[in-house]
Coordinates of C-alpha atoms in Angstrom, one line a residue:
Chain A
M193 CA 0.0 0.0 0.0
D194 CA 1.4 3.4 -1.0
L195 CA 1.3 5.8 1.9
V196 CA 2.5 9.3 2.7
A197 CA 3.8 10.4 6.1
G198 CA 1.9 13.5 7.0
I199 CA 3.4 15.5 9.9
D200 CA 1.7 18.5 11.5
I201 CA 3.9 20.5 13.8
G202 CA 1.8 22.7 16.1
G203 CA 2.7 25.0 19.0
T204 CA 1.3 22.5 21.4
Q205 CA 1.1 19.1 19.7
T206 CA 2.9 17.4 16.9
K207 CA 0.8 14.9 14.9
I208 CA 2.1 12.1 12.6
G209 CA 0.0 9.9 10.4
L210 CA 0.2 7.6 7.4
V211 CA -2.2 8.7 4.7
D212 CA -3.4 7.0 1.5
K213 CA -4.2 8.7 -1.8
K214 CA -7.8 9.1 -0.9
G215 CA -7.0 11.0 2.3
V216 CA -7.6 8.2 4.7
C217 CA -5.3 8.3 7.7
H218 CA -4.4 4.7 8.6
E219 CA -2.3 5.1 11.7
K220 CA -1.5 8.1 13.8
L221 CA 0.2 9.3 16.9
F222 CA 0.5 12.6 18.8
F223 CA 3.1 14.0 21.2
R224 CA 3.8 17.3 22.9
T225 CA 6.0 19.6 20.8
Q226 CA 7.2 21.5 23.8
E227 CA 8.7 18.4 25.4
F228 CA 11.7 18.8 23.1
E229 CA 14.1 21.6 24.0
N230 CA 16.6 20.3 21.5
F231 CA 15.6 20.3 17.8
D232 CA 17.6 17.2 17.0
D233 CA 15.8 15.2 19.7
F234 CA 12.5 16.4 18.2
L235 CA 13.5 15.2 14.7
D236 CA 14.5 11.8 16.2
R237 CA 11.1 11.5 17.8
I238 CA 9.4 12.2 14.4
V239 CA 11.4 9.6 12.5
G240 CA 10.9 7.1 15.3
G241 CA 7.2 7.8 15.1
I242 CA 7.1 7.2 11.3
Y243 CA 8.7 3.7 11.7
E244 CA 6.4 3.0 14.7
L245 CA 3.3 3.7 12.6
K246 CA 4.6 1.8 9.6
A247 CA 5.2 -1.3 11.8
K248 CA 1.6 -1.2 13.0
I249 CA 0.2 -1.7 9.6
K250 CA -0.2 -5.3 8.7
S251 CA 0.1 -5.2 4.9
P252 CA 3.4 -4.1 3.2
V253 CA 3.8 -0.3 3.2
N254 CA 5.5 1.7 0.5
L255 CA 6.3 5.1 1.9
I256 CA 6.3 7.5 -1.1
G257 CA 7.1 10.7 0.7
C258 CA 6.8 13.0 3.7
G259 CA 4.7 16.1 3.8
I260 CA 5.2 18.6 6.7
G261 CA 3.0 21.4 7.9
A262 CA 4.5 23.8 10.3
P263 CA 4.0 27.4 11.5
N264 CA 6.2 29.9 9.7
A265 CA 7.5 27.3 7.3
S266 CA 9.2 28.5 4.1
S267 CA 8.3 26.2 1.3
R268 CA 11.1 27.7 -0.7
N269 CA 13.9 27.2 1.8
G270 CA 12.6 24.1 3.7
T271 CA 13.0 25.9 6.9
I272 CA 10.9 27.2 9.9
E273 CA 11.7 30.8 10.4
N274 CA 11.1 32.9 13.5
A275 CA 8.1 30.9 14.7
A276 CA 6.2 32.8 17.3
N277 CA 4.8 29.6 19.0
L278 CA 7.7 27.2 18.8
K279 CA 10.8 27.0 21.1
W280 CA 13.4 26.9 18.4
K281 CA 14.2 30.4 17.3
G282 CA 15.8 31.9 14.2
S283 CA 15.9 29.9 11.0
V284 CA 15.6 26.1 11.6
P285 CA 16.7 23.9 8.6
L286 CA 14.0 21.3 9.1
L287 CA 14.0 19.6 5.7
E288 CA 17.7 19.3 5.5
K289 CA 18.0 17.7 8.9
L290 CA 15.1 15.4 8.4
K291 CA 16.4 14.2 5.1
Q292 CA 19.6 13.1 6.9
R293 CA 17.5 10.8 9.0
I294 CA 15.0 9.4 6.5
D295 CA 15.5 9.6 2.7
L296 CA 12.1 10.3 1.2
P297 CA 10.7 13.0 -1.2
M298 CA 9.8 15.8 1.2
R299 CA 7.9 19.0 1.1
I300 CA 7.2 21.5 3.8
M301 CA 4.7 24.3 4.0
N302 CA 3.0 26.7 6.4
D303 CA 0.6 24.5 8.4
A304 CA -2.5 26.4 7.3
S305 CA -1.5 26.3 3.6
A306 CA -1.1 22.5 3.9
A307 CA -4.5 22.4 5.5
A308 CA -5.9 24.3 2.5
L309 CA -4.3 21.9 0.0
G310 CA -5.8 19.0 2.1
E311 CA -9.2 20.6 2.0
M312 CA -8.9 21.0 -1.8
L313 CA -7.8 17.4 -2.4
F314 CA -9.7 15.5 0.3
G315 CA -12.2 17.8 2.0
N316 CA -15.0 20.2 1.5
A317 CA -13.2 22.6 -0.8
K318 CA -13.2 20.2 -3.8
G319 CA -14.1 22.2 -6.9
M320 CA -13.7 25.6 -5.2
N321 CA -11.3 28.2 -6.8
D322 CA -11.4 30.8 -4.1
F323 CA -11.4 29.9 -0.4
I324 CA -9.4 30.6 2.8
V325 CA -8.6 28.1 5.6
I326 CA -8.2 29.6 9.1
T327 CA -6.5 27.4 11.7
L328 CA -7.1 28.3 15.3
G329 CA -4.5 26.7 17.5
T330 CA -2.0 28.2 19.8
G331 CA -1.9 31.0 17.2
L332 CA -3.9 31.7 14.1
G333 CA -2.7 30.6 10.6
A334 CA -4.2 31.0 7.2
G335 CA -4.0 29.2 3.8
I336 CA -5.3 31.2 0.9
V337 CA -6.4 29.8 -2.4
A338 CA -7.3 32.2 -5.2
N339 CA -7.9 31.4 -8.9
G340 CA -7.6 27.7 -7.9
K341 CA -4.0 28.1 -6.7
L342 CA -2.5 28.4 -3.3
I343 CA -1.0 31.8 -2.7
E344 CA 2.6 31.4 -1.5
G345 CA 3.8 34.9 -2.1
Y346 CA 7.0 36.3 -3.4
D347 CA 9.1 34.4 -0.9
G348 CA 6.9 31.6 0.4
F349 CA 5.5 33.4 3.5
A350 CA 2.0 34.5 2.4
G351 CA -0.9 33.9 4.8
E352 CA 0.5 35.1 8.1
L353 CA -2.9 36.5 9.0
G354 CA -2.3 35.9 12.8
H355 CA -0.1 39.0 12.7
V356 CA -2.4 41.3 10.9
D357 CA -3.0 44.4 13.0
M358 CA -6.6 45.1 13.9
T359 CA -6.2 48.1 16.1
L360 CA -4.4 51.0 14.4
G361 CA -1.2 49.7 16.1
D362 CA -2.6 50.1 19.6
G363 CA -3.6 46.7 20.9
R364 CA -2.4 43.4 22.4
L365 CA 1.1 42.2 21.4
T366 CA 1.4 38.9 19.5
G367 CA 4.4 36.6 20.1
L368 CA 6.0 38.4 17.1
N369 CA 5.5 41.8 18.8
V370 CA 2.8 42.9 16.4
K371 CA 0.6 45.4 18.2
G372 CA -3.0 44.5 17.8
G373 CA -2.2 41.3 15.9
L374 CA -5.2 39.1 15.2
E375 CA -3.9 36.0 16.9
A376 CA -3.6 37.9 20.2
Y377 CA -7.4 37.9 20.1
V378 CA -8.5 35.0 18.0
S379 CA -6.8 31.7 18.9
A380 CA -6.7 29.4 22.0
T381 CA -4.2 31.9 23.5
G382 CA -6.3 34.9 22.5
L383 CA -9.3 33.4 24.2
K384 CA -7.3 33.0 27.5
R385 CA -6.1 36.6 27.2
T386 CA -9.7 37.7 26.7
I387 CA -10.7 35.9 29.9
L388 CA -8.3 38.3 31.7
Y389 CA -9.6 41.3 29.8
M390 CA -13.2 40.4 30.8
L391 CA -12.2 39.8 34.4
C392 CA -10.6 43.2 34.4
K393 CA -13.4 45.0 32.6
Y394 CA -16.4 43.5 34.5
M395 CA -17.1 42.7 38.1
D396 CA -19.1 39.4 37.4
D397 CA -18.5 36.5 39.6
S398 CA -16.6 33.8 37.7
R399 CA -14.7 30.6 38.4
F400 CA -11.9 32.2 36.6
R401 CA -11.2 34.6 39.4
D402 CA -9.7 31.6 41.2
I403 CA -7.6 30.3 38.3
A404 CA -4.2 31.8 37.3
Y405 CA -3.5 32.5 33.6
N406 CA -1.0 29.7 33.3
D407 CA -3.6 27.2 34.6
L408 CA -6.3 28.3 32.0
H409 CA -7.2 25.8 29.4
G410 CA -9.4 26.2 26.4
E411 CA -11.6 23.2 27.2
D412 CA -12.3 24.6 30.7
I413 CA -13.4 27.9 29.2
T414 CA -15.7 26.1 26.8
K415 CA -17.1 24.0 29.7
A416 CA -17.6 27.2 31.9
A417 CA -19.4 28.9 29.0
E418 CA -21.7 25.9 28.5
E419 CA -22.5 26.1 32.3
G420 CA -23.3 29.8 32.0
D421 CA -20.2 31.4 33.5
P422 CA -20.7 35.1 32.5
I423 CA -17.0 35.9 32.0
A424 CA -16.6 32.8 29.7
L425 CA -19.7 33.8 27.8
K426 CA -18.5 37.3 27.3
A427 CA -15.0 36.0 26.2
F428 CA -16.6 33.8 23.5
D429 CA -18.8 36.6 22.3
Y430 CA -15.8 39.0 22.0
T431 CA -13.7 36.3 20.3
A432 CA -16.5 35.7 17.7
K433 CA -17.0 39.4 17.2
T434 CA -13.3 40.1 16.6
M435 CA -13.0 37.0 14.3
A436 CA -16.0 38.2 12.3
L437 CA -14.4 41.6 11.7
A438 CA -11.2 39.8 10.6
L439 CA -13.1 37.5 8.2
A440 CA -15.0 40.5 6.8
N441 CA -11.6 42.2 6.2
F442 CA -10.2 39.1 4.5
T443 CA -13.3 38.8 2.3
A444 CA -12.6 42.3 1.0
F445 CA -9.2 41.0 0.0
T446 CA -9.8 37.9 -2.1
Q447 CA -13.6 37.5 -1.9
P448 CA -13.5 33.8 -1.1
E449 CA -16.5 31.5 -1.7
A450 CA -15.9 30.1 1.8
F451 CA -13.9 30.1 4.9
F452 CA -12.9 26.8 6.5
I453 CA -12.3 27.1 10.2
M454 CA -10.1 24.4 11.8
G455 CA -8.2 23.7 15.0
G456 CA -8.9 23.4 18.7
L457 CA -11.4 26.3 19.0
V458 CA -13.7 24.5 16.6
N459 CA -14.6 22.1 19.4
S460 CA -16.3 25.0 21.2
G461 CA -18.9 24.6 18.5
K462 CA -21.9 26.9 18.6
L463 CA -20.3 29.1 21.3
I464 CA -18.1 30.4 18.5
F465 CA -20.0 29.6 15.3
D466 CA -23.4 31.0 16.1
P467 CA -22.3 34.5 17.1
L468 CA -19.5 34.4 14.4
Q469 CA -22.1 33.9 11.7
T470 CA -24.3 36.7 12.9
Y471 CA -21.5 39.3 13.4
F472 CA -19.9 38.3 10.1
E473 CA -23.0 38.9 8.0
E474 CA -23.4 42.3 9.8
D475 CA -19.8 43.2 9.1
L476 CA -19.7 42.2 5.4
L477 CA -19.9 44.9 2.7
E478 CA -23.2 45.0 0.9
V479 CA -21.8 43.3 -2.2
Y480 CA -20.6 40.3 -0.2
K481 CA -23.6 39.7 2.0
G482 CA -25.1 36.2 1.8
K483 CA -22.3 35.1 -0.6
V484 CA -19.6 33.8 1.8
K485 CA -19.9 30.6 3.7
I486 CA -18.3 29.8 7.0
L487 CA -17.6 26.0 7.1
T488 CA -15.7 23.5 9.1
S489 CA -13.2 21.0 7.6
G490 CA -14.5 18.1 5.5
M491 CA -11.7 16.0 7.0
E492 CA -12.0 14.1 10.2
G493 CA -11.1 16.5 13.1
K494 CA -8.1 14.8 14.6
T495 CA -6.5 14.0 11.3
A496 CA -7.3 17.0 9.2
A497 CA -3.9 18.6 9.8
I498 CA -2.1 15.3 9.1
C499 CA -4.0 14.8 5.8
G500 CA -3.2 18.4 4.9
A501 CA 0.5 17.8 5.3
A502 CA 0.2 14.5 3.3
A503 CA -1.6 16.4 0.6
L504 CA 1.7 18.3 -0.1
I505 CA 3.0 15.0 -1.5
W506 CA -0.2 13.5 -2.9
E507 CA -0.9 16.7 -4.9
G508 CA 2.1 15.9 -7.1
W509 CA 0.9 12.3 -7.7
R510 CA -2.4 13.3 -9.2
Chain B
M236 CA -3.6 52.7 -36.2
D237 CA -5.2 50.2 -33.8
L238 CA -6.3 52.0 -30.6
V239 CA -8.3 51.1 -27.5
A240 CA -10.5 53.6 -25.7
G241 CA -9.4 53.5 -22.0
I242 CA -11.9 55.1 -19.6
D243 CA -11.2 55.7 -16.0
I244 CA -14.3 56.6 -13.9
G245 CA -13.2 58.2 -10.6
G246 CA -15.1 59.7 -7.8
T247 CA -14.0 63.2 -8.9
Q248 CA -12.8 63.0 -12.5
T249 CA -13.5 60.8 -15.4
K250 CA -10.6 60.3 -17.8
I251 CA -10.8 59.1 -21.4
G252 CA -7.9 58.3 -23.7
L253 CA -6.9 56.4 -26.8
V254 CA -4.1 54.0 -26.1
D255 CA -2.0 51.9 -28.5
K256 CA -0.7 48.4 -27.9
K257 CA 2.5 49.7 -26.3
G258 CA 0.6 51.6 -23.7
V259 CA 1.1 55.0 -25.3
C260 CA -1.9 57.3 -24.8
H261 CA -2.3 59.4 -28.0
E262 CA -5.1 61.7 -27.0
K263 CA -7.0 62.3 -23.7
L264 CA -9.6 64.4 -22.1
F265 CA -10.9 64.8 -18.5
F266 CA -14.2 65.9 -17.1
R267 CA -15.8 66.1 -13.7
T268 CA -17.8 63.0 -12.9
Q269 CA -20.0 64.8 -10.4
E270 CA -21.3 67.2 -13.1
F271 CA -23.7 64.4 -14.2
E272 CA -26.7 63.7 -12.0
N273 CA -28.2 61.6 -14.7
F274 CA -26.3 58.4 -15.6
D275 CA -27.5 58.5 -19.2
D276 CA -26.1 62.0 -19.7
F277 CA -22.8 60.8 -18.2
L278 CA -22.7 57.9 -20.8
D279 CA -23.5 60.3 -23.6
R280 CA -20.6 62.5 -22.5
I281 CA -18.3 59.5 -22.6
V282 CA -19.3 58.4 -26.0
G283 CA -19.0 62.0 -27.3
G284 CA -15.5 62.1 -25.8
I285 CA -14.4 59.0 -27.6
Y286 CA -15.4 60.4 -31.0
E287 CA -13.9 63.8 -30.1
L288 CA -10.5 62.2 -29.4
K289 CA -10.7 60.0 -32.5
A290 CA -11.3 63.0 -34.6
K291 CA -8.2 64.7 -33.2
I292 CA -5.9 62.0 -34.5
K293 CA -4.6 62.7 -38.0
S294 CA -4.1 59.1 -39.2
P295 CA -6.9 56.7 -39.7
V296 CA -8.0 55.1 -36.4
N297 CA -9.3 51.6 -35.9
L298 CA -11.0 51.4 -32.5
I299 CA -10.7 47.8 -31.4
G300 CA -12.4 48.0 -28.0
C301 CA -13.2 49.9 -24.9
G302 CA -11.8 49.1 -21.4
I303 CA -13.3 50.7 -18.4
G304 CA -12.0 51.0 -14.9
A305 CA -14.5 52.1 -12.2
P306 CA -14.9 51.9 -8.5
N307 CA -17.0 48.9 -7.3
A308 CA -17.2 47.5 -10.8
S309 CA -18.2 43.9 -11.3
S310 CA -16.3 42.3 -14.1
R311 CA -18.8 39.4 -14.1
N312 CA -21.9 41.5 -14.4
G313 CA -20.7 44.6 -16.3
T314 CA -22.1 46.8 -13.6
I315 CA -21.1 49.3 -10.9
E316 CA -22.6 48.3 -7.6
N317 CA -23.1 50.3 -4.5
A318 CA -20.2 52.7 -5.2
A319 CA -19.4 54.7 -2.1
N320 CA -17.9 57.6 -4.0
L321 CA -20.3 57.9 -7.0
K322 CA -23.7 59.6 -7.2
W323 CA -25.5 56.7 -9.0
K324 CA -26.6 54.3 -6.3
G325 CA -27.6 50.6 -6.4
S326 CA -26.5 48.4 -9.4
V327 CA -25.7 50.5 -12.5
P328 CA -25.7 48.5 -15.8
L329 CA -22.8 50.4 -17.3
L330 CA -21.7 47.9 -20.0
E331 CA -25.1 47.2 -21.3
K332 CA -26.0 50.9 -21.6
L333 CA -22.7 51.8 -23.1
K334 CA -23.0 49.1 -25.7
Q335 CA -26.3 50.6 -26.8
R336 CA -24.4 53.7 -27.7
I337 CA -21.2 52.4 -29.2
D338 CA -20.7 48.8 -30.4
L339 CA -17.2 47.8 -29.5
P340 CA -15.7 44.8 -27.5
M341 CA -15.9 46.0 -23.9
R342 CA -14.6 45.0 -20.6
I343 CA -15.1 46.6 -17.2
M344 CA -13.2 46.1 -14.0
N345 CA -12.6 47.7 -10.6
D346 CA -10.4 50.7 -11.3
A347 CA -7.5 49.5 -9.2
S348 CA -7.5 46.0 -10.8
A349 CA -7.4 47.7 -14.2
A350 CA -4.4 49.7 -13.0
A351 CA -2.8 46.5 -11.9
L352 CA -3.2 45.0 -15.3
G353 CA -1.8 48.2 -16.8
E354 CA 1.2 48.0 -14.6
M355 CA 1.8 44.4 -15.6
L356 CA 1.4 45.1 -19.4
F357 CA 2.9 48.6 -19.7
G358 CA 4.5 49.6 -16.4
N359 CA 6.9 48.7 -13.7
A360 CA 5.3 45.4 -12.7
K361 CA 6.5 43.6 -15.9
G362 CA 7.7 40.2 -14.9
M363 CA 6.4 40.3 -11.4
N364 CA 4.1 37.5 -10.2
D365 CA 3.0 39.0 -6.9
F366 CA 2.3 42.6 -6.4
I367 CA -0.5 45.0 -5.2
V368 CA -1.6 48.3 -6.7
I369 CA -3.1 50.8 -4.3
T370 CA -5.0 53.8 -5.8
L371 CA -5.4 56.8 -3.6
G372 CA -8.2 59.0 -4.9
T373 CA -11.5 60.1 -3.4
G374 CA -11.4 56.6 -1.8
L375 CA -8.8 53.8 -1.7
G376 CA -8.8 50.9 -4.2
A377 CA -6.6 47.9 -4.7
G378 CA -5.7 45.5 -7.5
I379 CA -4.1 42.3 -6.3
V380 CA -1.9 40.0 -8.4
A381 CA -0.8 36.7 -7.0
N382 CA 0.8 33.7 -8.9
G383 CA 0.9 36.0 -11.9
K384 CA -2.9 36.4 -12.1
L385 CA -5.3 39.1 -11.0
I386 CA -7.4 38.1 -8.1
E387 CA -11.0 38.7 -9.0
G388 CA -12.6 36.6 -6.2
Y389 CA -15.6 34.3 -6.3
D390 CA -17.9 37.0 -7.6
G391 CA -15.7 39.7 -9.2
F392 CA -15.4 41.9 -6.1
A393 CA -12.0 41.2 -4.7
G394 CA -9.7 44.0 -3.7
E395 CA -12.1 46.3 -1.8
L396 CA -9.3 47.2 0.6
G397 CA -10.7 50.7 1.2
H398 CA -13.3 49.1 3.4
V399 CA -11.0 46.9 5.6
D400 CA -11.5 47.8 9.2
M401 CA -8.4 48.9 11.0
T402 CA -9.8 49.7 14.4
L403 CA -11.6 46.7 15.9
G404 CA -14.8 48.2 14.6
D405 CA -14.4 51.4 16.5
G406 CA -13.2 54.1 14.1
R407 CA -14.2 56.5 11.3
L408 CA -17.0 55.5 9.1
T409 CA -16.4 55.0 5.3
G410 CA -18.9 56.0 2.7
L411 CA -20.1 52.3 2.9
N412 CA -20.6 52.6 6.7
V413 CA -17.6 50.5 7.5
K414 CA -16.4 51.5 11.0
G415 CA -12.7 52.1 10.9
G416 CA -12.4 51.4 7.2
L417 CA -9.0 52.2 5.7
E418 CA -10.1 54.8 3.1
A419 CA -11.6 56.9 5.9
Y420 CA -7.9 57.4 6.9
V421 CA -5.9 56.9 3.7
S422 CA -7.2 58.7 0.7
A423 CA -7.7 62.3 -0.4
T424 CA -10.9 62.4 1.8
G425 CA -9.1 60.6 4.6
L426 CA -6.4 63.3 4.6
K427 CA -9.0 66.0 4.9
R428 CA -10.7 64.2 7.8
T429 CA -7.3 63.9 9.5
I430 CA -6.9 67.6 9.2
L431 CA -10.0 68.0 11.3
Y432 CA -8.7 65.3 13.7
M433 CA -5.5 67.2 14.2
L434 CA -7.2 70.6 14.6
C435 CA -9.3 68.9 17.3
K436 CA -6.5 67.1 19.0
Y437 CA -3.8 69.8 19.1
M438 CA -3.9 73.6 19.7
D439 CA -1.3 74.5 17.1
D440 CA -2.0 77.6 14.9
S441 CA -2.8 76.6 11.4
R442 CA -4.2 78.1 8.3
F443 CA -6.8 75.4 8.4
R444 CA -8.5 76.9 11.4
D445 CA -9.9 79.4 8.9
I446 CA -11.0 76.9 6.3
A447 CA -14.2 74.9 6.3
Y448 CA -14.2 71.2 5.6
N449 CA -15.9 71.5 2.3
D450 CA -13.4 74.1 1.2
L451 CA -10.4 71.8 2.0
H452 CA -8.4 70.5 -1.0
G453 CA -5.6 68.0 -1.1
E454 CA -3.3 70.3 -3.0
D455 CA -3.7 73.0 -0.4
I456 CA -2.8 70.5 2.4
T457 CA 0.3 69.5 0.4
K458 CA 1.3 73.2 0.0
A459 CA 0.7 74.0 3.6
A460 CA 2.8 71.1 4.7
E461 CA 5.6 72.1 2.4
E462 CA 5.4 75.6 4.0
G463 CA 5.7 74.0 7.5
D464 CA 2.1 74.2 8.7
P465 CA 2.2 72.0 11.8
I466 CA -1.3 70.6 11.4
A467 CA -0.7 69.7 7.8
L468 CA 2.6 68.0 8.8
K469 CA 0.9 66.0 11.5
A470 CA -1.9 65.0 9.1
F471 CA 0.6 63.7 6.6
D472 CA 2.6 61.8 9.2
Y473 CA -0.6 60.2 10.6
T474 CA -1.7 59.3 7.0
A475 CA 1.7 57.7 6.3
K476 CA 1.7 55.8 9.6
T477 CA -1.8 54.4 9.0
M478 CA -1.0 53.5 5.5
A479 CA 2.2 51.7 6.6
L480 CA 0.2 49.6 9.0
A481 CA -2.3 48.7 6.3
L482 CA 0.5 47.8 3.8
A483 CA 2.2 45.6 6.5
N484 CA -1.2 43.9 7.0
F485 CA -1.6 43.3 3.2
T486 CA 2.0 41.9 3.1
A487 CA 1.0 39.2 5.6
F488 CA -1.8 38.3 3.2
T489 CA -0.2 37.6 -0.2
Q490 CA 3.4 38.7 0.4
P491 CA 3.8 40.8 -2.6
E492 CA 7.2 41.7 -4.1
A493 CA 6.1 45.3 -4.4
F494 CA 3.3 47.8 -3.8
F495 CA 2.6 50.4 -6.5
I496 CA 1.0 53.5 -5.1
M497 CA -1.0 55.6 -7.6
G498 CA -3.5 58.5 -7.6
G499 CA -3.7 62.1 -6.5
L500 CA -1.9 61.7 -3.1
V501 CA 1.2 60.5 -4.9
N502 CA 1.7 64.2 -5.9
S503 CA 2.4 64.9 -2.3
G504 CA 5.7 63.1 -2.9
K505 CA 8.1 62.8 0.0
L506 CA 5.5 64.1 2.5
I507 CA 3.9 60.7 2.1
F508 CA 6.6 58.4 0.8
D509 CA 9.5 59.2 3.2
P510 CA 7.6 58.5 6.4
L511 CA 5.6 55.7 4.8
Q512 CA 8.8 53.8 3.9
T513 CA 10.2 54.2 7.5
Y514 CA 7.0 53.2 9.3
F515 CA 6.4 50.3 6.8
E516 CA 9.8 48.7 7.5
E517 CA 9.1 49.0 11.2
D518 CA 5.7 47.4 10.9
L519 CA 6.7 44.5 8.8
L520 CA 7.1 41.1 10.3
E521 CA 10.7 40.0 10.6
V522 CA 10.4 37.5 7.7
Y523 CA 9.3 40.3 5.3
K524 CA 11.7 43.0 6.3
G525 CA 13.7 44.4 3.4
K526 CA 11.9 42.3 0.9
V527 CA 8.9 44.4 -0.1
K528 CA 9.3 47.5 -2.3
I529 CA 7.0 50.5 -2.3
L530 CA 7.0 52.0 -5.8
T531 CA 5.1 54.4 -8.0
S532 CA 3.6 53.6 -11.3
G533 CA 5.8 53.1 -14.3
M534 CA 3.1 54.8 -16.4
E535 CA 2.9 58.5 -16.9
G536 CA 0.9 60.0 -14.0
K537 CA -2.0 61.6 -15.8
T538 CA -2.6 58.6 -18.1
A539 CA -1.8 55.6 -15.8
A540 CA -5.5 55.0 -15.0
I541 CA -6.5 55.4 -18.7
C542 CA -3.7 52.9 -19.8
G543 CA -4.8 50.5 -17.1
A544 CA -8.4 50.6 -18.4
A545 CA -7.1 50.1 -22.0
A546 CA -5.0 47.1 -20.7
L547 CA -8.3 45.2 -20.1
I548 CA -8.7 45.0 -23.9
W549 CA -5.0 44.9 -24.9
E550 CA -4.4 41.9 -22.5
G551 CA -6.6 39.7 -24.7
W552 CA -4.7 40.7 -27.9
R553 CA -1.3 39.5 -26.7

């Protein structure tokens, strides 16, 4: 069986899976990215993981390549550069070092762009020429397709929409020191920061008055909102409102047919999507109203990012 | 001689010219758009203008088509829709009505997208695959090229960057009621509004304390700044600063190789460009620094928009 190793490197988790040409992920494993201070140890863990998964599959496996999605990846240079949400700073020669460990055709791309390719090949964007994938994880990433092609930009760094300023240069700092950058508001981290903002702004009782920032977790905020915690509810509303403004802005850029929202925050379901949909339609220019869909991935949640990474290789085989 | 009628419909002026396949504009005329309450009268003036120009050329002229750049134009429908800076509201069937008056191959597009095509065919963007044209007139328009192709969007309305919110939904209103929309800050109108903001914010003496808003003109603000008027200087600095933030945001979207700035505000020269360049480099993410050029059009100022409109037809002939 021909399989591609799809690797998604996230700020929190790294996911590895073996994916066939239909986008089915046969085996997968996850581990915490932040466990590895040393980049070489991290790569050893990845290669170990690939062999581990291969051994689990009963039938003979033919590994035809390795696709990698990572934040701030340069498809041109095969590097990760100045990633806001990873420990390894500067320019990290991922492709070169990985090739020394396992000799396969390899391709690396910004994780959200990989997700966009995956959505086009395997998911709900089949047949669409203009769409945008937004990944909401530790940060916010974007993969932009226009005229049926992924936009990579002059130098391979297009789609860094987490660092778009929303506040005339006068708002929260992102990990890359962008004042008012979107991911400081809209992301798992952004949601946690908004909890603090709401605790500061309002006097409502809330379970979060007893929890320190470093002990805040997205799932707990979702649970609290579902149970009616007023601060959590306000935080979700603010997140949805800010995200709606951003998506309306992005619509004015490439006028996509649809946005696909992926990543951890999607698990908050209607806490995000219901107000997002309402605010978004309000914020859209007249000419766009009713024309732009907000969708979730057509790929299975836990493996969407893996399949996206694998799509980098499978794309060339079709 | 084969010529194309290039028509640029702006919020203030309409420009018509006859353009050859090398992008040379042989004859041109301008008139005030706002003179015409009635859209049919406006179209009659355009058609009259085309014949007027044709008659001026000594050698025999073969008109091979008519390209039109207009704000909020839909290339798909041949209409102008809900234009913020034109008198005719709703959906205006420009192409259909113009064809009734003069039977030529016609194509209409958002004025800034037309300018982008012109820059690619005749100007300084020859050979570039990723660039963005920003037109600064009564409003702000954008023409975006990625992967060597103009981005039109799902429905022909991409590039409405004048209506991108910069303020978390809490700033100046644009003509389309977008709170914090970019063109409320960065455009000829935005500059005038910023004069009011600075008169309100600071106590400096200024000639503008004796001039009403409706009597303010861009050229006078430029002249005042050149003569050291503190309010005019502050207004230019603020305009450049806001524009820099916007261009840094746009860079994170498609990572263009260059921005081309066109339109009336370009005549303010270094009052805009010097601070713009400085702020822009400061605002760019690390991965983009030093890689993105800010340029002016390679086409002659007065005729750039005309040649852009003509490029809509000439593009098909190459």
